[in-house]
CSV table of C-alpha atoms in Angstrom, one decimal:
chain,number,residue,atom,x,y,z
I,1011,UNK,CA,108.8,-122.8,5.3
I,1012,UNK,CA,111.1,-124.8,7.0
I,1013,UNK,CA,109.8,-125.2,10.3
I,1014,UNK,CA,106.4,-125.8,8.9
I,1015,UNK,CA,107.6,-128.6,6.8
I,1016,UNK,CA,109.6,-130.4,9.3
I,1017,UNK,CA,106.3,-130.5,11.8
I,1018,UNK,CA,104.3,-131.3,9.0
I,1019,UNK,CA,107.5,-134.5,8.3
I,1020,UNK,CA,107.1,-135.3,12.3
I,1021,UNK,CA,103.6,-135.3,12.5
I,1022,UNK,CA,103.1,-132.3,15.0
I,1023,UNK,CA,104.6,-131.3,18.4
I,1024,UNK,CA,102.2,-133.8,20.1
I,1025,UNK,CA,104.6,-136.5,17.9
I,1026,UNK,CA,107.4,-134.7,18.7
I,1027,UNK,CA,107.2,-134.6,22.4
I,1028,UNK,CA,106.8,-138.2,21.8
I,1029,UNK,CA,109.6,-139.2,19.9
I,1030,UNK,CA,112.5,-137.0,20.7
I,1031,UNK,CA,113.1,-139.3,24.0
I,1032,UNK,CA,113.6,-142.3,22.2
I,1033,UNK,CA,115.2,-140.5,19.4
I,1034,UNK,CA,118.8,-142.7,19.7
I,1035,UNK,CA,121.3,-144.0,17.3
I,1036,UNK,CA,121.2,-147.0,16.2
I,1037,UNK,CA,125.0,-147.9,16.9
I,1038,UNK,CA,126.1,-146.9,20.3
I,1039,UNK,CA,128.7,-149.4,20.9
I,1040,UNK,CA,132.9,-149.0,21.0
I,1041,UNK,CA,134.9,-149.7,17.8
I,1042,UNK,CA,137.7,-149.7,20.0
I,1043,UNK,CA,137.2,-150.2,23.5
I,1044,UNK,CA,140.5,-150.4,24.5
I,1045,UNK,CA,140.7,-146.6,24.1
I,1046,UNK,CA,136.6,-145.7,25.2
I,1047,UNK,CA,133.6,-146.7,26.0
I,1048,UNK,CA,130.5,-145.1,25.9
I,1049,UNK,CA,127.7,-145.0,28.3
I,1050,UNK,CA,124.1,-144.9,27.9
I,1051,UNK,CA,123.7,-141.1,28.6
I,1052,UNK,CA,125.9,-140.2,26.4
I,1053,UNK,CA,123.7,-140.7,23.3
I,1054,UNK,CA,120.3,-140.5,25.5
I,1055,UNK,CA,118.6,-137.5,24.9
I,1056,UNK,CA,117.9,-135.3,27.9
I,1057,UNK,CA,114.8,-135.6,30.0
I,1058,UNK,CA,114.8,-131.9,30.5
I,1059,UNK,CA,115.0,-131.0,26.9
I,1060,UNK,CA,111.2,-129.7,26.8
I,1061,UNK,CA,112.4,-127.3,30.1
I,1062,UNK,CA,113.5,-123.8,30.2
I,1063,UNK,CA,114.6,-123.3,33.9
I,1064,UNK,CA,116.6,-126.8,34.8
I,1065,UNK,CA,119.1,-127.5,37.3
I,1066,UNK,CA,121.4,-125.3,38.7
I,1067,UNK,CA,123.9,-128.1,39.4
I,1068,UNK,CA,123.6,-131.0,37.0
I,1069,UNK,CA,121.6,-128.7,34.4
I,1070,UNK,CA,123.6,-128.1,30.9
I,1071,UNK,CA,121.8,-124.8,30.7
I,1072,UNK,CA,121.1,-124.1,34.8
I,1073,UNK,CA,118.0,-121.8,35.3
I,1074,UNK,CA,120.5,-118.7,37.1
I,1075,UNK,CA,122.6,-119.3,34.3
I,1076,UNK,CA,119.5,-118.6,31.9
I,1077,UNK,CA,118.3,-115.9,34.0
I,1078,UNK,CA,120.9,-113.6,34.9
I,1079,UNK,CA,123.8,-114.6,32.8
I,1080,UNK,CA,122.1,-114.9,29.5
I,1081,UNK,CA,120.2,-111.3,30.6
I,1082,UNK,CA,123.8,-110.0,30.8
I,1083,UNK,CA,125.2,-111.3,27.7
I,1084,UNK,CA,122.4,-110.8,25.2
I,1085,UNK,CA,120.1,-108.0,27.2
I,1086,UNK,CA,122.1,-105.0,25.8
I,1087,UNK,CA,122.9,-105.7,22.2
I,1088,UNK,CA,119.2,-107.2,21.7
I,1089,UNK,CA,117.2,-104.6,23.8
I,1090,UNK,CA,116.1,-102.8,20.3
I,1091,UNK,CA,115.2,-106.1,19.0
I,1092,UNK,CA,112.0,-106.7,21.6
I,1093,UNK,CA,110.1,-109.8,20.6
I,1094,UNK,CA,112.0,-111.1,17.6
I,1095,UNK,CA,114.6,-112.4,20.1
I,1096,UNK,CA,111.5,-115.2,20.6
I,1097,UNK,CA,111.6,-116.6,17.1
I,1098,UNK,CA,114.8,-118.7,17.2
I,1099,UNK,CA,112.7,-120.8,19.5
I,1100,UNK,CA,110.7,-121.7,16.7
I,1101,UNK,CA,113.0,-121.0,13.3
I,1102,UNK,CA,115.9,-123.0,15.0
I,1103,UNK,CA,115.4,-124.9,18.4
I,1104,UNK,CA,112.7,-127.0,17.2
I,1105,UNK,CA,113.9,-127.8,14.1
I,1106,UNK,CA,116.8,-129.4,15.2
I,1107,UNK,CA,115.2,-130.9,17.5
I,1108,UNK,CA,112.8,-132.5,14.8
I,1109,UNK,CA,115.9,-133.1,13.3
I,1110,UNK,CA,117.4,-135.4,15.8
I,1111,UNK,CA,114.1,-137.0,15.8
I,1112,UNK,CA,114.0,-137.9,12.0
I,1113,UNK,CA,118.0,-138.7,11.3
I,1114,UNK,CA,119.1,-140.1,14.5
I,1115,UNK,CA,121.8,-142.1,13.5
I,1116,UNK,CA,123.2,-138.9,11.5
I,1117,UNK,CA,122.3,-135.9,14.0
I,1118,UNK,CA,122.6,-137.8,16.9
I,1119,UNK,CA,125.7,-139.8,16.6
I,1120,UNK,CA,128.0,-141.0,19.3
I,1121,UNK,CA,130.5,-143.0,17.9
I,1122,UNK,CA,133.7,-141.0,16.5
I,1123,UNK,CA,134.4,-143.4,13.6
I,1124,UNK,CA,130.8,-143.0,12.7
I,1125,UNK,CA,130.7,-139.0,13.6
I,1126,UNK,CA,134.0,-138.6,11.5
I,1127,UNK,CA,132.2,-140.6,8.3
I,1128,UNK,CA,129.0,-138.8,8.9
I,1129,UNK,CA,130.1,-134.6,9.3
I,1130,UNK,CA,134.1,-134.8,9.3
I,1131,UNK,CA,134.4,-134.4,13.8
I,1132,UNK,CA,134.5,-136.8,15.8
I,1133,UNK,CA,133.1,-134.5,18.9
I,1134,UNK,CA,129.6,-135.4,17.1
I,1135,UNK,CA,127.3,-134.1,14.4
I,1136,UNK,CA,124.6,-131.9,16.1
I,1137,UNK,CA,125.8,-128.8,14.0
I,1138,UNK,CA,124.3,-130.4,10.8
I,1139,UNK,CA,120.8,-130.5,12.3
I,1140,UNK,CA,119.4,-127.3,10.1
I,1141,UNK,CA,121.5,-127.9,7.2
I,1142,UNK,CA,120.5,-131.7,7.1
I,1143,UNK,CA,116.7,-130.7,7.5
I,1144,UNK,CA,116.7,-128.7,4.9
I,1145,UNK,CA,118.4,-130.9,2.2
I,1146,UNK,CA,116.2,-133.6,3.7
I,1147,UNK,CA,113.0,-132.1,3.6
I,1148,UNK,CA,112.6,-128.8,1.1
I,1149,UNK,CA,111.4,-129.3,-2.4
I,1150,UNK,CA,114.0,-129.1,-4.7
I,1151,UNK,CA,113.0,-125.4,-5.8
I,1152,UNK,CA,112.8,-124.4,-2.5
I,1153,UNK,CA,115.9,-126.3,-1.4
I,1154,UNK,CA,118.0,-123.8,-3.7
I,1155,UNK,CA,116.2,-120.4,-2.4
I,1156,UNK,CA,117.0,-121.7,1.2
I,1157,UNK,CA,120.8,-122.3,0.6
I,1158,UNK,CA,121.1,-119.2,-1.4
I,1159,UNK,CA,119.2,-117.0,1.8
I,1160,UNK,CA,121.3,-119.4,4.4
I,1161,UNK,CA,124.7,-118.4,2.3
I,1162,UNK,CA,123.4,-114.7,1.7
I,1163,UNK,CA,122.5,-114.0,5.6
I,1164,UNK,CA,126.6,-115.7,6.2
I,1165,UNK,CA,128.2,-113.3,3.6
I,1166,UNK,CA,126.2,-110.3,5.2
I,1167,UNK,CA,126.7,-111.0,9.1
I,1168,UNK,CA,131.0,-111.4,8.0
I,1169,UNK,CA,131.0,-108.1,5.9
I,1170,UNK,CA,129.5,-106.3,8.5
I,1171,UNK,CA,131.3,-107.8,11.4
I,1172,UNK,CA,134.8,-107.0,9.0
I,1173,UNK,CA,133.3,-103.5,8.1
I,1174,UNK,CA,132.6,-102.6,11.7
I,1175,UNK,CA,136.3,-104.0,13.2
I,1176,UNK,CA,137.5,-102.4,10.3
I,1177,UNK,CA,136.2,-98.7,10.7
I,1178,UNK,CA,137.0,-99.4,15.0
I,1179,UNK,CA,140.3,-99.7,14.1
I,1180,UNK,CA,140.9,-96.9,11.9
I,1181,UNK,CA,138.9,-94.6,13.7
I,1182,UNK,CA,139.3,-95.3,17.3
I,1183,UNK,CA,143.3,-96.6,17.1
I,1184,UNK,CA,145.2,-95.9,14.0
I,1185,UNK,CA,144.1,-91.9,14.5
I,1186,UNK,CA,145.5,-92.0,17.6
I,1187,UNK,CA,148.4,-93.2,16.2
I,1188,UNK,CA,149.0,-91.0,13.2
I,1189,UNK,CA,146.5,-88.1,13.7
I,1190,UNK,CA,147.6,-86.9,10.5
I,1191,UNK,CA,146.7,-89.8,8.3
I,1192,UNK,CA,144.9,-88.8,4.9
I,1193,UNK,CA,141.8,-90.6,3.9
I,1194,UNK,CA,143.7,-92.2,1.4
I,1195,UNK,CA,145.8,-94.0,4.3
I,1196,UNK,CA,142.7,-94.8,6.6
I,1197,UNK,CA,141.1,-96.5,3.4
I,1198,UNK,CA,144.3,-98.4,2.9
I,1199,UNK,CA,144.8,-99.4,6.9
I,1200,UNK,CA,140.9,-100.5,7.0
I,1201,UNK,CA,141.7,-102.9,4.0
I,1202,UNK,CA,144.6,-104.5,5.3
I,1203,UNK,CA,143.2,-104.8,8.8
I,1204,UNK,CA,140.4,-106.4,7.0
I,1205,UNK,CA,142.9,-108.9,5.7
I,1206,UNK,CA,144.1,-109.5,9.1
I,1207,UNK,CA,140.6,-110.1,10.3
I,1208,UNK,CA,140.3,-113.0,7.4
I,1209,UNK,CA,143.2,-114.6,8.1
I,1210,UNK,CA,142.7,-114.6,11.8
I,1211,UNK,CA,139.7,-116.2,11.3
I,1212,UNK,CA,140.7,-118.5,8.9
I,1213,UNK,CA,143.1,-119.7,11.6
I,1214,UNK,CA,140.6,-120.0,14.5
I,1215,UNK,CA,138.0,-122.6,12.5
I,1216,UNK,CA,140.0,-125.9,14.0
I,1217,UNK,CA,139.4,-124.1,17.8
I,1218,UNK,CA,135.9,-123.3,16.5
I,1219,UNK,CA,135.5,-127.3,15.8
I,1220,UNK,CA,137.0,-128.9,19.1
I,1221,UNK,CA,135.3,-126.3,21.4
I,1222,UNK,CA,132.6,-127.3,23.4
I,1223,UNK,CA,132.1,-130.6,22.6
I,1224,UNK,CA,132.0,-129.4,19.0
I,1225,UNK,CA,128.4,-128.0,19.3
I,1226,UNK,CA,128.5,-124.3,18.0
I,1227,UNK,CA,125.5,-123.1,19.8
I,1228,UNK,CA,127.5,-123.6,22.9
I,1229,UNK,CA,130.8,-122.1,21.4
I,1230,UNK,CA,129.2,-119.1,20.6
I,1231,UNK,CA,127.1,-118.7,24.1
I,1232,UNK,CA,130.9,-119.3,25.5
I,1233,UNK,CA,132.9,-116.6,24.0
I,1234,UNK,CA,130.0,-113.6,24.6
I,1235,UNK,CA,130.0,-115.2,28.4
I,1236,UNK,CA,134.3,-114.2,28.5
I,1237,UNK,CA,133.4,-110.9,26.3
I,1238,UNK,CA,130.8,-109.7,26.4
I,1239,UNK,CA,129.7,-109.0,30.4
I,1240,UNK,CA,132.5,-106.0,30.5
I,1241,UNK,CA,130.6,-104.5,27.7
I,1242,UNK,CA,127.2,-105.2,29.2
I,1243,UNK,CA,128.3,-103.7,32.8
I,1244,UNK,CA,130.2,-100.6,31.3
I,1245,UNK,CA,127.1,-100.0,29.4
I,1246,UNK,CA,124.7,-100.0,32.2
I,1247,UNK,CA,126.8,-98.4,34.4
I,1248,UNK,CA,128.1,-95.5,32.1
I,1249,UNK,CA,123.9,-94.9,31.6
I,1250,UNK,CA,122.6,-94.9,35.6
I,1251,UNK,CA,125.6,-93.9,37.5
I,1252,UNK,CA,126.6,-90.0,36.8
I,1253,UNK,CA,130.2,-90.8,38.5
I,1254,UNK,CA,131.7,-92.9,35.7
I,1255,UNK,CA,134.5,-91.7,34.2
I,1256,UNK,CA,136.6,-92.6,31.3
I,1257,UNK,CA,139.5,-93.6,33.8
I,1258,UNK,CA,137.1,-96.3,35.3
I,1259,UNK,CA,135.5,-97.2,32.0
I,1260,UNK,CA,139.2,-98.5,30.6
I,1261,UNK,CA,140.2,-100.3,33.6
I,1262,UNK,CA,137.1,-101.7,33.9
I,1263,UNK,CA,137.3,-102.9,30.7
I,1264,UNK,CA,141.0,-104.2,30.3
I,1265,UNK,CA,140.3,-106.2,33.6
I,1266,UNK,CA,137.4,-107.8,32.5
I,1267,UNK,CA,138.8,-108.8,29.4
I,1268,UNK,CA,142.0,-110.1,31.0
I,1269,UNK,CA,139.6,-112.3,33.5
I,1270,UNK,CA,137.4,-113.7,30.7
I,1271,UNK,CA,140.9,-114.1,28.4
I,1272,UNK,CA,142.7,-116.3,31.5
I,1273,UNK,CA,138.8,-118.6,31.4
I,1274,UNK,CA,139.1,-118.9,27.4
I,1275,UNK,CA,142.7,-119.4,27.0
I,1276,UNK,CA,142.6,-122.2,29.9
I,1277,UNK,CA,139.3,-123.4,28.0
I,1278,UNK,CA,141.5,-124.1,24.8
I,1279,UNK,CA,144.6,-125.3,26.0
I,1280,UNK,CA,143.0,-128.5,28.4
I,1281,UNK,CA,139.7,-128.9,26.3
I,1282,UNK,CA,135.7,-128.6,27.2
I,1283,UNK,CA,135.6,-132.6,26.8
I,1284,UNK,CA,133.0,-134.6,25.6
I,1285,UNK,CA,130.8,-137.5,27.1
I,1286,UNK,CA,133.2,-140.0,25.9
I,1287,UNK,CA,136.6,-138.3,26.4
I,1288,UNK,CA,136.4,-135.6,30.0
I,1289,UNK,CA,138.8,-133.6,30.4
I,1290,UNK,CA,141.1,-133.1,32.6
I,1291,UNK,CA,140.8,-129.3,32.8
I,1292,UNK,CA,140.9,-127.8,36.1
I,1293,UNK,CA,137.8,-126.6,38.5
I,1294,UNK,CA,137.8,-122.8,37.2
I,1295,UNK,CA,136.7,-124.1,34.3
I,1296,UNK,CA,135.4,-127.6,34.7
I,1297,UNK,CA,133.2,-126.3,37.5
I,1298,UNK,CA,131.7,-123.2,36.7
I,1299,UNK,CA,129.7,-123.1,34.4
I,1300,UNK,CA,129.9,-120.3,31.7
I,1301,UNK,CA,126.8,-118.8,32.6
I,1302,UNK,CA,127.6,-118.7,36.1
I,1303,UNK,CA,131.4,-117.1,35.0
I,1304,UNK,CA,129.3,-114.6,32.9
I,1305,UNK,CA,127.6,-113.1,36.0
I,1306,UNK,CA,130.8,-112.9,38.0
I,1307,UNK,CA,132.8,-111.4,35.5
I,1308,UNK,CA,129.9,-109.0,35.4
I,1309,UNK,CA,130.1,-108.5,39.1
I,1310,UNK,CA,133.9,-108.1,39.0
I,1311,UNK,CA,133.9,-105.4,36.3
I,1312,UNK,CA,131.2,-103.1,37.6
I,1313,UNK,CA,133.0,-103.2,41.1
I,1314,UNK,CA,136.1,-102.5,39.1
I,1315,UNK,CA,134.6,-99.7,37.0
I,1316,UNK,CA,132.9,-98.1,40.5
I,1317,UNK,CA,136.7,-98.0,42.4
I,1318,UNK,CA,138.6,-96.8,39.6
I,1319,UNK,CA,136.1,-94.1,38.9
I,1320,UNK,CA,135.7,-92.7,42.4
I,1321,UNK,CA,139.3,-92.6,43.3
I,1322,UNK,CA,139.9,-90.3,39.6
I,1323,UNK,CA,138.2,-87.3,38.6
I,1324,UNK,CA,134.4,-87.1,38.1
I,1325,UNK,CA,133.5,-85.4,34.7
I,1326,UNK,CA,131.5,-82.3,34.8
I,1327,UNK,CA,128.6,-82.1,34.1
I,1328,UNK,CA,128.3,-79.7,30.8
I,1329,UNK,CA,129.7,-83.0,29.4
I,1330,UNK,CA,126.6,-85.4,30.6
I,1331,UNK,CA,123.5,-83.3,29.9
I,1332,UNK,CA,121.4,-85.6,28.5
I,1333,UNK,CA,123.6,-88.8,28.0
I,1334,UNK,CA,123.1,-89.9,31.6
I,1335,UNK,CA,119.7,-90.8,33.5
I,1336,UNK,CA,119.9,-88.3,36.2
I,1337,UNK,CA,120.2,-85.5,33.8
I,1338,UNK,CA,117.9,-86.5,30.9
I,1339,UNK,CA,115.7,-83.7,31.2
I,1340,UNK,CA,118.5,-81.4,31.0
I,1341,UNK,CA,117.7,-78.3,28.6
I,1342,UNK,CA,121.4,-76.9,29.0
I,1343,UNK,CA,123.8,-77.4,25.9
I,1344,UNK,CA,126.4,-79.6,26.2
I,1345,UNK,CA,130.1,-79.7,25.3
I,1346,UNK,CA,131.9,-82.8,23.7
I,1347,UNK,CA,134.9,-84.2,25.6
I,1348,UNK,CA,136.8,-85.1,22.8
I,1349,UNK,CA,136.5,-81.8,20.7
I,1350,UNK,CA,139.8,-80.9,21.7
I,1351,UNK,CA,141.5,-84.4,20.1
I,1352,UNK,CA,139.5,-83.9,16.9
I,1353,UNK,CA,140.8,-80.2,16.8
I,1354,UNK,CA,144.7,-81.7,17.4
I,1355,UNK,CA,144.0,-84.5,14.9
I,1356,UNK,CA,142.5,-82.0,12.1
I,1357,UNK,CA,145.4,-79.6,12.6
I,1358,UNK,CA,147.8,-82.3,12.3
I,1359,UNK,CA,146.4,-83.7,8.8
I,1360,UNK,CA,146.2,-80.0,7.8
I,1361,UNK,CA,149.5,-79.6,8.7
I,1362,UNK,CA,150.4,-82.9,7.1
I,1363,UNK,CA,148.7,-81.5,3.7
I,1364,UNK,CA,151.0,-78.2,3.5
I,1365,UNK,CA,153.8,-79.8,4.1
I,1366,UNK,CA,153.2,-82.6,1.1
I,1367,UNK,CA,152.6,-79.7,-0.9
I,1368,UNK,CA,155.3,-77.6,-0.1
I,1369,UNK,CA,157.4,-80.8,-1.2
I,1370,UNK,CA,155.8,-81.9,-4.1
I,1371,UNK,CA,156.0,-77.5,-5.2
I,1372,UNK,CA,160.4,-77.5,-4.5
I,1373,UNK,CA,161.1,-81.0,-6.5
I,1374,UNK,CA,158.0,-82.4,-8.4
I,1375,UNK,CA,160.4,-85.2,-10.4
I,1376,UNK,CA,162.4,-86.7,-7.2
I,1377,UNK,CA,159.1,-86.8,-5.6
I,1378,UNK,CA,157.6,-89.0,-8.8
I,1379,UNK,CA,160.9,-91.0,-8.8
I,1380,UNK,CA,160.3,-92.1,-5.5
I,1381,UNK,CA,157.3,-93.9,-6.1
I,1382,UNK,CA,158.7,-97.5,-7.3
I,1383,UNK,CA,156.3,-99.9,-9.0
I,1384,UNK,CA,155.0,-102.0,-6.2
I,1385,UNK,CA,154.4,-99.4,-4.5
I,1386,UNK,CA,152.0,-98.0,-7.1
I,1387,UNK,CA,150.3,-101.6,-7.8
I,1388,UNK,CA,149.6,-101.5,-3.8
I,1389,UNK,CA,148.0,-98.2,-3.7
I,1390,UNK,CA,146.0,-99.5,-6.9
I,1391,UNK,CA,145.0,-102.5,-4.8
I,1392,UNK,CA,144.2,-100.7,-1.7
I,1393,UNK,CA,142.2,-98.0,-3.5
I,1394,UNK,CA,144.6,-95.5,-2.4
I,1395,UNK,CA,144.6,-93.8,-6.3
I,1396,UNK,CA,148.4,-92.6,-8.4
I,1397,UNK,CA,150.3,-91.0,-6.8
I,1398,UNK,CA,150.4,-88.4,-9.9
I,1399,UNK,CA,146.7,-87.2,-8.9
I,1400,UNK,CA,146.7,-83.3,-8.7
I,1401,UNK,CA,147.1,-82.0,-5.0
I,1402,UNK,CA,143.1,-80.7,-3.7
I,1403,UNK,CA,142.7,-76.9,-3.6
I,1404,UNK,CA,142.3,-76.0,-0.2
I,1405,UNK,CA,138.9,-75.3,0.6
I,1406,UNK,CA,138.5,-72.6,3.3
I,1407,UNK,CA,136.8,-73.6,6.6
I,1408,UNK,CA,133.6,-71.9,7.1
I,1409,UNK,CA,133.7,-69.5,10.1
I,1410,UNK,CA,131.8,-70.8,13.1
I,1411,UNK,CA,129.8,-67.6,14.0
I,1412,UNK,CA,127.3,-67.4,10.6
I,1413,UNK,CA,126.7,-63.5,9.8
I,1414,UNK,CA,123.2,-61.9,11.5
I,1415,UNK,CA,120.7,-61.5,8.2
I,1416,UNK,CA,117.7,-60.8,10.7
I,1417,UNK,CA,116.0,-57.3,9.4
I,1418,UNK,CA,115.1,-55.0,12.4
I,1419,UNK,CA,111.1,-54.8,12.4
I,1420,UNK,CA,110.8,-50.7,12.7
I,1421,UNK,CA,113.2,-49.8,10.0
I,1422,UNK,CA,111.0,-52.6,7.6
I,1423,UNK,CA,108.3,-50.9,8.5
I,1424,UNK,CA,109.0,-47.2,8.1
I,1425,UNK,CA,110.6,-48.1,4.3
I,1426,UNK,CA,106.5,-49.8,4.0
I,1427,UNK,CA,105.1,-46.5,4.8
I,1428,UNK,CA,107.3,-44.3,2.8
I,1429,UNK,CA,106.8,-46.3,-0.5
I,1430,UNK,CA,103.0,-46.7,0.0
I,1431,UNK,CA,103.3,-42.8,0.6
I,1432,UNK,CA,105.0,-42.0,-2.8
I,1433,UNK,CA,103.0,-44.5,-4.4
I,1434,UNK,CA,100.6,-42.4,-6.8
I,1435,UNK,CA,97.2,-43.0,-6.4
């Protein structure tokens, strides 16, 4: 509904073609030009805007970039999702666009005294395109449904991103740690990890704000081009090359993620910049752009994962059948690598169990004394139960080999023929 109104409020594409070039704020001169001036390309909309594929030097999106670096960052993750990836272009791109077009002065300010009045930044006001749009332009019943479905779709993208980190770590890292951790502890280590997560997060929204000019599209194109390619090449690699290994995998992943760490870390501490204040950050980053660093980090961590996987030991192939290309048509059964670990870890929780119980069985009341009052309000918080709960009955595993109840044909048979025989007739 949105897009449709705001074409309808432009008068069409034909209009907006038209007007986005002259789409300029009203006040573009210094309010102190002692401390900077701005120039006319600063608040002067591209004359590329309308282009996909533009410069590969002075472009702010260069066509290799586009091609082969945003391929690398968002081909993997987005491969199930086909043609939906083209609907931004229309639910999103062109409605800020249209937005710069009807609110210049608002959208497309340049001035920091006027930017900081305006959104609350003085890097500039684009992010406030769509939300400015919609306030502008909805009806007011429909202005409602459209925050609620703009908040909803933010509450749902942060509780899965904190679910998923969440069940990473405990899964993947605390059981490593403590193989014999209870439920009851993985539940209570997934909710304060989830703390962590919101309070890290909470912490990172002023390096959110100053990064990249303060335009969030670019921000968030930034940080998948310094994480994301390792992923990407690991991916690809671990699919259409049999040789991979987990050896080559890790390394290949730590040194990725150290190279795109040094490009972010060196990204935060001397700026991005903007039009009116460069900065004065050195070539690695002021240079290349992060499209370009995406493919070389790409480059760099498949060349990292091939070395360190063919100077270790290949994995066999009764672990591949059917996980990589070359062996997709495999009909042989495989065997998991990590069968052994989840063995150890079960053995360690089970051993973990008996000896709780064996505890709890020789002094039940020092065992109840021990449990002060915060630490039962902290297990009540963390869903982790009393501590008075009755201990589970063991539940006996079931055997692996299930018993044979097939019935031999002949012997069915010959008990058919003697009962039809002593059947009276």
């Amino acid at each position: 509904m949105t897009p449709q109104n705001s074409f309808a409020k432009v008068g069409g594409y034909s209009a907006l073609l038209a007007g986005y070039s002259s789409a300029r704020p009203s006040i573009v001169s210094s309010l102190d030009p002692q401390r900077y001036n701005i120039s006319p390309h600063c608040y002067t909309p591209r004359q590329d805007a309308f282009s996909l594929l533009r410069d590969p030097v002075t472009g702010d999106l260069p066509w290799p970039g586009v091609v082969f670096g945003i391929a690398i960052v968002g081909g993997w993750p987005a491969a199930s999702c086909g043609y939906l990836k083209l609907l931004p272009m229309f639910l999103m791109v062109f409605p800020g666009m249209i937005s710069r077009v009807l609110y210049p002065d608002e959208v497309g300010c340049v001035v920091p005294e006027v930017c900081k009045e305006v959104c609350g930044t003085e890097l500039g006001c684009s992010n406030i395109a769509y939300p400015k749009l919609v306030m502008s332009v909805m009806p007011n019943g429909l202005r409602g449904l459209m925050l609620a479905v703009m908040l909803a779709a933010l509450m749902s993208s942060l509780a899965s991103i904190f679910n998923s980190s969440s069940t990473l770590f405990t899964m993947d890292i605390w059981t490593r740690i403590r193989p014999q951790a209870s439920e009851g502890e993985l539940i209570i280590v997934g909710r304060v990890w989830v703390l962590c997560i919101v309070a890290i997060s909470i912490c990172w929204i002023p390096f959110v704000q100053a990064a990249q000019s303060g335009q969030l599209f670019d921000y968030i194109q930034s940080i998948s081009c310094y994480l994301a390619p390792p992923i990407a090449s690991i991916f690809l690699l671990a699919v259409f090359v049999k040789r991979v290994n987990e050896t080559g995998a890790f390394w290949g992943l730590m040194g990725g993620l150290a190279m795109g760490l040094c490009r972010m870390v060196l990204e935060f501490w001397f700026g991005t910049g903007t039009c009116i204040f460069p900065s004065n950050c050195p070539f690695l980053v002021r240079g290349i752009h992060y499209l370009y660093f995406a493919v070389i980090l790409f480059v760099c961590t498949s060349l990292l994962v091939l070395l360190v996987s063919f100077c270790s030991e290949p994995i066999d192939d009764q672990h591949l059948h059917r996980l990589v290309f070359s062996l997709r048509h495999s009909k042989e059964e495989r065997e998991d690598l990590d069968w052994e670990q989840e063995e150890r870890g079960r053995r360690a929780r089970r051993e973990a169990e008996e000896r709780k119980r064996e505890k709890s069985r020789s002094d039940p009341v020092a065992e109840e004394e021990i449990k002060s009052g915060i630490c039962g309000l902290i297990g009540w918080f963390c869903g982790g139960g009393s501590s008075s709960r009755a201990p589970k009955q063991e539940v006996p595993e079931a055997s692996e080999q299930l018993p044979d109840i097939s019935e031999k044909v002949i012997l069915s048979y010959c008990h058919i023929m003697e009962n039809s025989l002593k059947a009276p007739y």
